[in-house]
Short mmCIF file of C-alpha atoms and ligand atoms in Angstrom, two decimals:
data_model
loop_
_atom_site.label_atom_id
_atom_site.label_comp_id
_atom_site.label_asym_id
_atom_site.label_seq_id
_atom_site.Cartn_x
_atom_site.Cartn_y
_atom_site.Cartn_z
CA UNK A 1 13.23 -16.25 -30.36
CA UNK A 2 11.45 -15.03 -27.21
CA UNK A 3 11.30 -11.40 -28.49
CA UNK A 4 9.75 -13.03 -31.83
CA UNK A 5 7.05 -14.63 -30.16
CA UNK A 6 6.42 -12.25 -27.34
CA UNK A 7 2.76 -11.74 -27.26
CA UNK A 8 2.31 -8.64 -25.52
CA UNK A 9 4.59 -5.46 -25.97
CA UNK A 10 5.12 -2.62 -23.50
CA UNK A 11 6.63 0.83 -24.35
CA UNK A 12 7.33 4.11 -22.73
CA UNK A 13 4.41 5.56 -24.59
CA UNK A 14 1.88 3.40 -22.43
CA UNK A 15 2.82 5.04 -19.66
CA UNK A 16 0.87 7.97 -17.47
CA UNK A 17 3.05 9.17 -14.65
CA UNK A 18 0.81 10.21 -11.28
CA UNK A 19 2.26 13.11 -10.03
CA UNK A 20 2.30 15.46 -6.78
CA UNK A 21 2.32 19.42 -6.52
CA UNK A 22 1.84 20.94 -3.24
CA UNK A 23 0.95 24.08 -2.05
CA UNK A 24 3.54 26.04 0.46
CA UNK A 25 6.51 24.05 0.52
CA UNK A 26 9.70 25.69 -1.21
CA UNK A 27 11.35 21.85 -1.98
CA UNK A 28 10.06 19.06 -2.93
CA UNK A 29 9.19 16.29 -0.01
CA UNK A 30 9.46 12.53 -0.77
CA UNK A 31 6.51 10.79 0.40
CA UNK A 32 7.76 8.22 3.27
CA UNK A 33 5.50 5.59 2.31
CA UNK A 34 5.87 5.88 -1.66
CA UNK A 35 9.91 6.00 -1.45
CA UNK A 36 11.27 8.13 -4.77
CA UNK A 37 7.65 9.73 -5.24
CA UNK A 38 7.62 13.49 -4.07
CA UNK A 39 5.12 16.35 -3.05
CA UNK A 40 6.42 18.71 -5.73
CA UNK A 41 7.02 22.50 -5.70
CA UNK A 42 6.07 24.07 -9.10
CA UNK A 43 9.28 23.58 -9.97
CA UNK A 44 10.23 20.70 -9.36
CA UNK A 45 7.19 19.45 -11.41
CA UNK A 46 8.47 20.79 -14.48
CA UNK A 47 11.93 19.28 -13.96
CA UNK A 48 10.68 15.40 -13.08
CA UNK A 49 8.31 16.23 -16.48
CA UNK A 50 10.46 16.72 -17.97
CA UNK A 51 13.05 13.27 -17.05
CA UNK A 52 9.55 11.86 -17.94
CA UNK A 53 9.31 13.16 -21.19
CA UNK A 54 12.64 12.68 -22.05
CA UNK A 55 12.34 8.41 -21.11
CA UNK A 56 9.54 8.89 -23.46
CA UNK A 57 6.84 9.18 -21.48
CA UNK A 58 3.54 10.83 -23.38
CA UNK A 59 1.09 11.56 -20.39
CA UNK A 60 1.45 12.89 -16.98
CA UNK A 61 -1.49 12.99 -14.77
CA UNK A 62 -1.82 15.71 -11.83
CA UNK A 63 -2.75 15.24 -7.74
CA UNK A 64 -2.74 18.98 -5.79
CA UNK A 65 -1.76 19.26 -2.69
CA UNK A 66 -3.62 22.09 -1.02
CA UNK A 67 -2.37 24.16 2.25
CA UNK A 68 -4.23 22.38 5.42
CA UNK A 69 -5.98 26.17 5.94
CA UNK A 70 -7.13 26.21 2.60
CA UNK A 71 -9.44 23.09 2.34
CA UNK A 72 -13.12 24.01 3.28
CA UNK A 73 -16.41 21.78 2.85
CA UNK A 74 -16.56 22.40 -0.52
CA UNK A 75 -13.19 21.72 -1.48
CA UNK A 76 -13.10 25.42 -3.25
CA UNK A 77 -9.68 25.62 -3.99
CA UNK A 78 -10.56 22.65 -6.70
CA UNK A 79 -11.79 25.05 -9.02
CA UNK A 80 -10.75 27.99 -7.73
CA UNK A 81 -7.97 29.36 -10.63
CA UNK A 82 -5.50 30.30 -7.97
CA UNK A 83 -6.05 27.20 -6.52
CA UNK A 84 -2.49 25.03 -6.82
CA UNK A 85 -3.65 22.25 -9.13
CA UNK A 86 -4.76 25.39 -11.39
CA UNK A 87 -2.16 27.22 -10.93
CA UNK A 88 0.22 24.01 -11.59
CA UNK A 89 -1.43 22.77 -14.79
CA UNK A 90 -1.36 26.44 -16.23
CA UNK A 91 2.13 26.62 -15.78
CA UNK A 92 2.78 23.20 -17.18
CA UNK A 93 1.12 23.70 -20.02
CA UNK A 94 2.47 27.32 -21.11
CA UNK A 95 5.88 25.03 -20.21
CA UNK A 96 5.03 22.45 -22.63
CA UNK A 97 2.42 22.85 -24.27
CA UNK A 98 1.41 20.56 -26.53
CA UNK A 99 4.36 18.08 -26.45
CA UNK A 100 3.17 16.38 -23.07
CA UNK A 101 -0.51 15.41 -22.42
CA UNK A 102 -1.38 16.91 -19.30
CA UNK A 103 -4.41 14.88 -17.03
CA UNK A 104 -5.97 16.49 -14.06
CA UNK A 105 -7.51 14.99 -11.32
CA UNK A 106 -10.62 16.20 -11.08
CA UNK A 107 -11.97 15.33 -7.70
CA UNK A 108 -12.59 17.30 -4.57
CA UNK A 109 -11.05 14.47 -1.47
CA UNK A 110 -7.68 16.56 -1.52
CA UNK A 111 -9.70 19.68 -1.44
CA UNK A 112 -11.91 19.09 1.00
CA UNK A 113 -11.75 19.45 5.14
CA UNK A 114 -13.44 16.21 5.45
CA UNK A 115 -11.36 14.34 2.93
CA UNK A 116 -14.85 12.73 1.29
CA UNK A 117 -14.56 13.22 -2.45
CA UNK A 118 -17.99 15.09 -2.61
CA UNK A 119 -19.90 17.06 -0.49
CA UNK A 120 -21.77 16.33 2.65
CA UNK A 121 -25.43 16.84 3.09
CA UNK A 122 -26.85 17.77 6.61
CA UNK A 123 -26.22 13.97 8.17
CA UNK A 124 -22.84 13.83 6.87
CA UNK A 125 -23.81 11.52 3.65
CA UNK A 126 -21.98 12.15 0.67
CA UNK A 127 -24.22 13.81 -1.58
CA UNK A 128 -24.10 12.49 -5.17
CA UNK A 129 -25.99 15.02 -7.08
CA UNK A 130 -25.08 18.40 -4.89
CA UNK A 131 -21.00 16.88 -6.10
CA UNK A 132 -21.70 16.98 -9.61
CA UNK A 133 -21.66 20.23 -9.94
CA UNK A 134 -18.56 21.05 -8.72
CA UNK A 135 -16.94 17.96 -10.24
CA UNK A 136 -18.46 20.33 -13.34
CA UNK A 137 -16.67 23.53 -12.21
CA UNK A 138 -13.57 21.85 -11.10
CA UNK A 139 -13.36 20.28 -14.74
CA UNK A 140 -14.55 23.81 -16.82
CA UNK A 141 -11.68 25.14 -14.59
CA UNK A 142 -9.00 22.85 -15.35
CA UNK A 143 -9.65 22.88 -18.92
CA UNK A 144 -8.97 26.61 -19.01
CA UNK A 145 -6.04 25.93 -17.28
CA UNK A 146 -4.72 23.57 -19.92
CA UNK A 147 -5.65 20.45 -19.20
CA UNK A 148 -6.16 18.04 -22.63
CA UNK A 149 -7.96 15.42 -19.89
CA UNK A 150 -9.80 15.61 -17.06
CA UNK A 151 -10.46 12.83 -14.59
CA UNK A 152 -12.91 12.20 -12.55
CA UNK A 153 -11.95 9.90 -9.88
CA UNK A 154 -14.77 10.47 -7.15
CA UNK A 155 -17.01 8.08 -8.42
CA UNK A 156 -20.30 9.62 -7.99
CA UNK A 157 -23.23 8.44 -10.33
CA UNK A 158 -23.43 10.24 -13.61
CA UNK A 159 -20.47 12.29 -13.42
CA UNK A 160 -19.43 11.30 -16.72
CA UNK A 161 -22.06 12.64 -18.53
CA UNK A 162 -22.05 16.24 -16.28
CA UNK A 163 -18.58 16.65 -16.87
CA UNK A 164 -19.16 16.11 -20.39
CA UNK A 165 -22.37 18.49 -21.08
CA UNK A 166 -20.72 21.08 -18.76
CA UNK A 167 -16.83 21.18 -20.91
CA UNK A 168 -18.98 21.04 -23.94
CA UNK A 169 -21.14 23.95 -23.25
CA UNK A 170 -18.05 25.93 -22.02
CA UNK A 171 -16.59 25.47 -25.01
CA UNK A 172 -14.04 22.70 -24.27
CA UNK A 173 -15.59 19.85 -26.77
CA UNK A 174 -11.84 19.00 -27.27
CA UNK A 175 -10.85 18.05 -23.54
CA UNK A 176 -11.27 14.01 -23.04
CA UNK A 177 -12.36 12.62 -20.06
CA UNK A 178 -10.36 9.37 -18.32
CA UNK A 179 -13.16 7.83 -16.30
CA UNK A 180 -12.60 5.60 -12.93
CA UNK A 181 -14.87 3.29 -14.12
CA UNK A 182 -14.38 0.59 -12.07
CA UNK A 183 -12.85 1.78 -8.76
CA UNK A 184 -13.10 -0.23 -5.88
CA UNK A 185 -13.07 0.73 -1.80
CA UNK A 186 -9.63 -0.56 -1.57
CA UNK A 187 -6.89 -0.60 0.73
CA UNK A 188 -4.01 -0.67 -1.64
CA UNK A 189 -4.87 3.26 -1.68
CA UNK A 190 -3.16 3.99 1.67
CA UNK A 191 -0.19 5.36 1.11
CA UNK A 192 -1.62 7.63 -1.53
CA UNK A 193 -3.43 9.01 1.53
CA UNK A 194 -0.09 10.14 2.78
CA UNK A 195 0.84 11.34 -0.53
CA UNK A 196 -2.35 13.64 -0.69
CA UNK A 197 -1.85 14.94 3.05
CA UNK A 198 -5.80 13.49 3.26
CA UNK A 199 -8.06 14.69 5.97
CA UNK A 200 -10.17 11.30 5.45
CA UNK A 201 -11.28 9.82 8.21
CA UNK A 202 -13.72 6.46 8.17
CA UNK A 203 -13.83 5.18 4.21
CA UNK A 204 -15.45 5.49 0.86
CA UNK A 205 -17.28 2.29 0.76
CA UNK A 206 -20.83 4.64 0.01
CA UNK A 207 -19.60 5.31 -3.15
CA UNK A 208 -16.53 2.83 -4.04
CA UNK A 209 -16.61 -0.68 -5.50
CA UNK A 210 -17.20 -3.92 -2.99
CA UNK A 211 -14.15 -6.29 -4.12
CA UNK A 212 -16.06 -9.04 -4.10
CA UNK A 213 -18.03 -7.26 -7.42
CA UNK A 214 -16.94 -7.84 -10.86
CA UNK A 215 -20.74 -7.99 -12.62
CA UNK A 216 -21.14 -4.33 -11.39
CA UNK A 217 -17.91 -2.85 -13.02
CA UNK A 218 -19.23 -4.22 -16.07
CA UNK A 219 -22.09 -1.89 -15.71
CA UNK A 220 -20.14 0.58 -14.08
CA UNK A 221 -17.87 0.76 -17.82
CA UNK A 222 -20.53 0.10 -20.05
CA UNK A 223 -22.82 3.58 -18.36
CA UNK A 224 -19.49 5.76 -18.54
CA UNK A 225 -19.16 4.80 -22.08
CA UNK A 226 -22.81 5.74 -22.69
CA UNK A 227 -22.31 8.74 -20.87
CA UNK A 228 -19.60 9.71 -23.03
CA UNK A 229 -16.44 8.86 -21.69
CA UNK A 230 -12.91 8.70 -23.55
CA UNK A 231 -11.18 5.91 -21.85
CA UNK A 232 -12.58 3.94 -19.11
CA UNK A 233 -9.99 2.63 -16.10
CA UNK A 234 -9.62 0.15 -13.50
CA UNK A 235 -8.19 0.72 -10.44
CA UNK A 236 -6.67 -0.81 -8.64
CA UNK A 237 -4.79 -3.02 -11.15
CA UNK A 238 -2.60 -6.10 -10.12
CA UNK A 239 -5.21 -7.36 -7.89
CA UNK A 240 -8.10 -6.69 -10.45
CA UNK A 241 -6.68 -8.35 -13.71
CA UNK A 242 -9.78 -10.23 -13.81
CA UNK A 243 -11.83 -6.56 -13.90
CA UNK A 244 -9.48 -5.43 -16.36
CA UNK A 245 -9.81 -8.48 -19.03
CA UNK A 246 -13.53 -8.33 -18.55
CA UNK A 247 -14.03 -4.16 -19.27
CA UNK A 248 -11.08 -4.89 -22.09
CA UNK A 249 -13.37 -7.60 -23.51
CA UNK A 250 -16.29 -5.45 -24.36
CA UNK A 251 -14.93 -1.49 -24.45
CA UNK A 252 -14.71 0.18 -27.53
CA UNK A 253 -12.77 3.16 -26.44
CA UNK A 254 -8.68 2.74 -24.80
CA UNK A 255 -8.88 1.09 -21.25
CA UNK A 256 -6.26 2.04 -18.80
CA UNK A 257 -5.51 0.45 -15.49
CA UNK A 258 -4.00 2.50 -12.44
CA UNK A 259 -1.10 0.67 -10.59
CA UNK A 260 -2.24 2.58 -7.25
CA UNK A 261 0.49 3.64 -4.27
CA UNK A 262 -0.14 0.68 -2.70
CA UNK A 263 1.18 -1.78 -5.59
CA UNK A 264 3.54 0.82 -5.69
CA UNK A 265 5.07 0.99 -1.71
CA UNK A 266 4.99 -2.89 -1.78
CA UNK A 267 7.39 -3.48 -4.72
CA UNK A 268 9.31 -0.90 -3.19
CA UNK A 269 9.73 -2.09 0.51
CA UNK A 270 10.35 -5.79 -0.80
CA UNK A 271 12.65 -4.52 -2.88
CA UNK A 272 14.19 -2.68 -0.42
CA UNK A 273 14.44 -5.30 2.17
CA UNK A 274 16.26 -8.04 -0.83
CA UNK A 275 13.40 -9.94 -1.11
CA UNK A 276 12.61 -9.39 -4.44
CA UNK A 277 14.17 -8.37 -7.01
CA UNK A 278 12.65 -5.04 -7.50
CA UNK A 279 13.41 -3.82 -10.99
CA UNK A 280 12.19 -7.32 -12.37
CA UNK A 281 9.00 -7.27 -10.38
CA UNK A 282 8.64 -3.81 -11.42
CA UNK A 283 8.45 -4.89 -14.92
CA UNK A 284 6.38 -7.93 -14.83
CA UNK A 285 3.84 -6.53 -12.79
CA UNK A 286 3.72 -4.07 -15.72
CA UNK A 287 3.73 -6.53 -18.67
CA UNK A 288 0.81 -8.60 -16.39
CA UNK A 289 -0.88 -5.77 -17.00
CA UNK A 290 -0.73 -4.97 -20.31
CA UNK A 291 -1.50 -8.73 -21.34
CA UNK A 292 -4.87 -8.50 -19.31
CA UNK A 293 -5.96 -5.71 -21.60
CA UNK A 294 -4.72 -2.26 -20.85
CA UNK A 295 -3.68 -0.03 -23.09
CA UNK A 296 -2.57 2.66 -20.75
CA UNK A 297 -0.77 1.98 -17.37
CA UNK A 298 -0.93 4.85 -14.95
CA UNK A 299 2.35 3.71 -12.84
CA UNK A 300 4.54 5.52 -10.24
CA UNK A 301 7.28 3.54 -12.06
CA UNK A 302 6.81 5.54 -15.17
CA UNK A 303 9.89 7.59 -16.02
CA UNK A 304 12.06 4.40 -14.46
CA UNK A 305 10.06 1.78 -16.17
CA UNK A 306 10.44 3.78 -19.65
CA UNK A 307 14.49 4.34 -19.12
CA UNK A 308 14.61 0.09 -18.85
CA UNK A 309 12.30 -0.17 -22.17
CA UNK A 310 14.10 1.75 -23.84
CA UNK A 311 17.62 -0.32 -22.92
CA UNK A 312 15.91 -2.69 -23.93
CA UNK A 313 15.29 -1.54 -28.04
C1 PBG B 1 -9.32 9.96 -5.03
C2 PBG B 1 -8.17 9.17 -5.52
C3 PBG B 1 -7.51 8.17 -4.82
C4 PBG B 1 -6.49 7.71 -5.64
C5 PBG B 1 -6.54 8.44 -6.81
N1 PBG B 1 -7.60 9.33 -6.72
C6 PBG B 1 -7.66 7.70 -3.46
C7 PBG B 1 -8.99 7.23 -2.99
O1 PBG B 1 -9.94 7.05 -3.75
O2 PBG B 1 -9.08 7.04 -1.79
C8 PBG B 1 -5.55 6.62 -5.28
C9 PBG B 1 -4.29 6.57 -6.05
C10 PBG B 1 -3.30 5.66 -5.46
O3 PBG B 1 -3.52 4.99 -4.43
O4 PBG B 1 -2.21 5.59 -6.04
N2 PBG B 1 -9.40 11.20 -5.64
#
């Protein structure tokens, strides 16, 4: 009877798996604060795509992990084709091609020597406008790697609609664009700091969301959608429902909602310790979020959460 009436349904399909390649390591390194998430050799990455794929999962979307000596101001090795996200999604996608949806991330903090995601002007501001034009070239780049999606996760004004004038006029009207919409300065990022070997130091709070905001994601959805975006996203997502309802409520194109390391490393070390039951609040954390209104869940869980779901058919 409970199945019958269930309002909300979650399958493997909803899933996007976040996922780690690094530069210069010949195994793959689990990430101490994100336990069963890895830095990933090449491949590696194709194997654990492959576990995905075979729980069912339809998207994976791709972090790289430069060498420390390769990140400069710029964050060149972003678009650079050589570069290891490049190099990772081009492999990937002459692995799979079509039969996984490959995201990039398209954004230049795991690139860069400062760990900002955009460039610095002369008083060490990030500079919004100098940054779109690599967030252009990083994009045209991954595209012609083999990306079907890029996204931009720097949250710079206008990106949107650069990215999408730039793929367009390079010929990539095809490639969608997953926009961090609504991203806020949060804290629940941390151990994806780890996970990125981030140079970072201070915070992004010049160009991420104030949690106490929810009137400006609103605006911050409805100008990616004018500026041409394919899906918008909210991030983080258990402690944003609210955010999530709200951008669900008035988006006409897919919203997804990014279960970031942080959600992520605290199921895991309460599970760990017996304090909760992990696997259960693994999966109602997930169903909480479908119910407020995502369609996609990006999820560290992905390839586990899918293998329950589908024990559960
Ligand atoms: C920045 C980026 C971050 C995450 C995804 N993209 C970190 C940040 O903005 O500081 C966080 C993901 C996570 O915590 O799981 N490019």
């Amino acid at each position: 009877m409970r199945d019958l009436v269930a309002e909300t349904q979650l399958s493997p399909r909803d899933l996007i798996l976040p996922m780690f390649v690094a530069d210069g390591i010949d195994q793959p390194k689990e990430i101490s604060s994100m336990p069963g998430v890895y830095q990933h050799t090449e491949e590696s990455l194709i194997q654990a795509i492959r576990e995905a794929q075979e729980a069912g999962v339809r998207c994976v979307d791709i972090f790289g992990v430069p060498r420390e000596e390769d990140k400069d101001a710029q964050g060149s090795p972003a678009w650079d084709p050589e570069g290891v996200l490049n190099r990772a999604l081009t492999r990937v996608r002459k692995e799979f091609g079509n039969d996984i949806l490959i995201m990039a991330d398209t954004c230049l903090d795991e690139f860069t020597d400062h760990g900002h995601c955009g460039v610095l002007d002369s008083q060490g501001r990030v500079d919004n406008d100098a940054t779109l034009e690599l967030y252009v070239a990083m994009s045209i780049a991954q595209a012609r790697a083999g990306a079907h999606i890029v996204s931009p996760s720097g949250k710079m004004d206008g990106q949107i609609g650069a990215i999408r004038e730039g793929l367009d006029a390079a010929g990539f009207e095809d490639v969608a664009i997953m926009a961090y919409s609504a991203k806020y300065a949060s804290a629940f990022f941390g151990p994806f700091r780890e996970a990125v070997g981030s140079s970072l130091e201070g915070d992004r709070r010049t160009y991420q969301q104030d949690p106490a905001n929810y009137r400006e994601s609103m605006l911050e959805v409805d100008l990616d959608i004018e500026e041409g975006a394919d899906f918008v996203m909210v991030k983080p997502a258990l402690p944003y429902l609210d955010v999530l309802a709200g951008t669900a409520e008035r988006s006409p194109v897919p919203v997804a909602a990014y279960q970031v390391s942080g959600e992520y490393a605290m199921i895991k070390a309460a599970g760990a310790n017996g304090w909760v039951d992990e696997q259960a609040v693994m999966m109602e954390s997930l169903i909480s979020i479908k119910r407020a209104g995502a369609d996609q869940i990006f999820t560290y869980f992905a390839t586990e959460a899918a293998r329950i779901l589908n024990q559960q058919v």
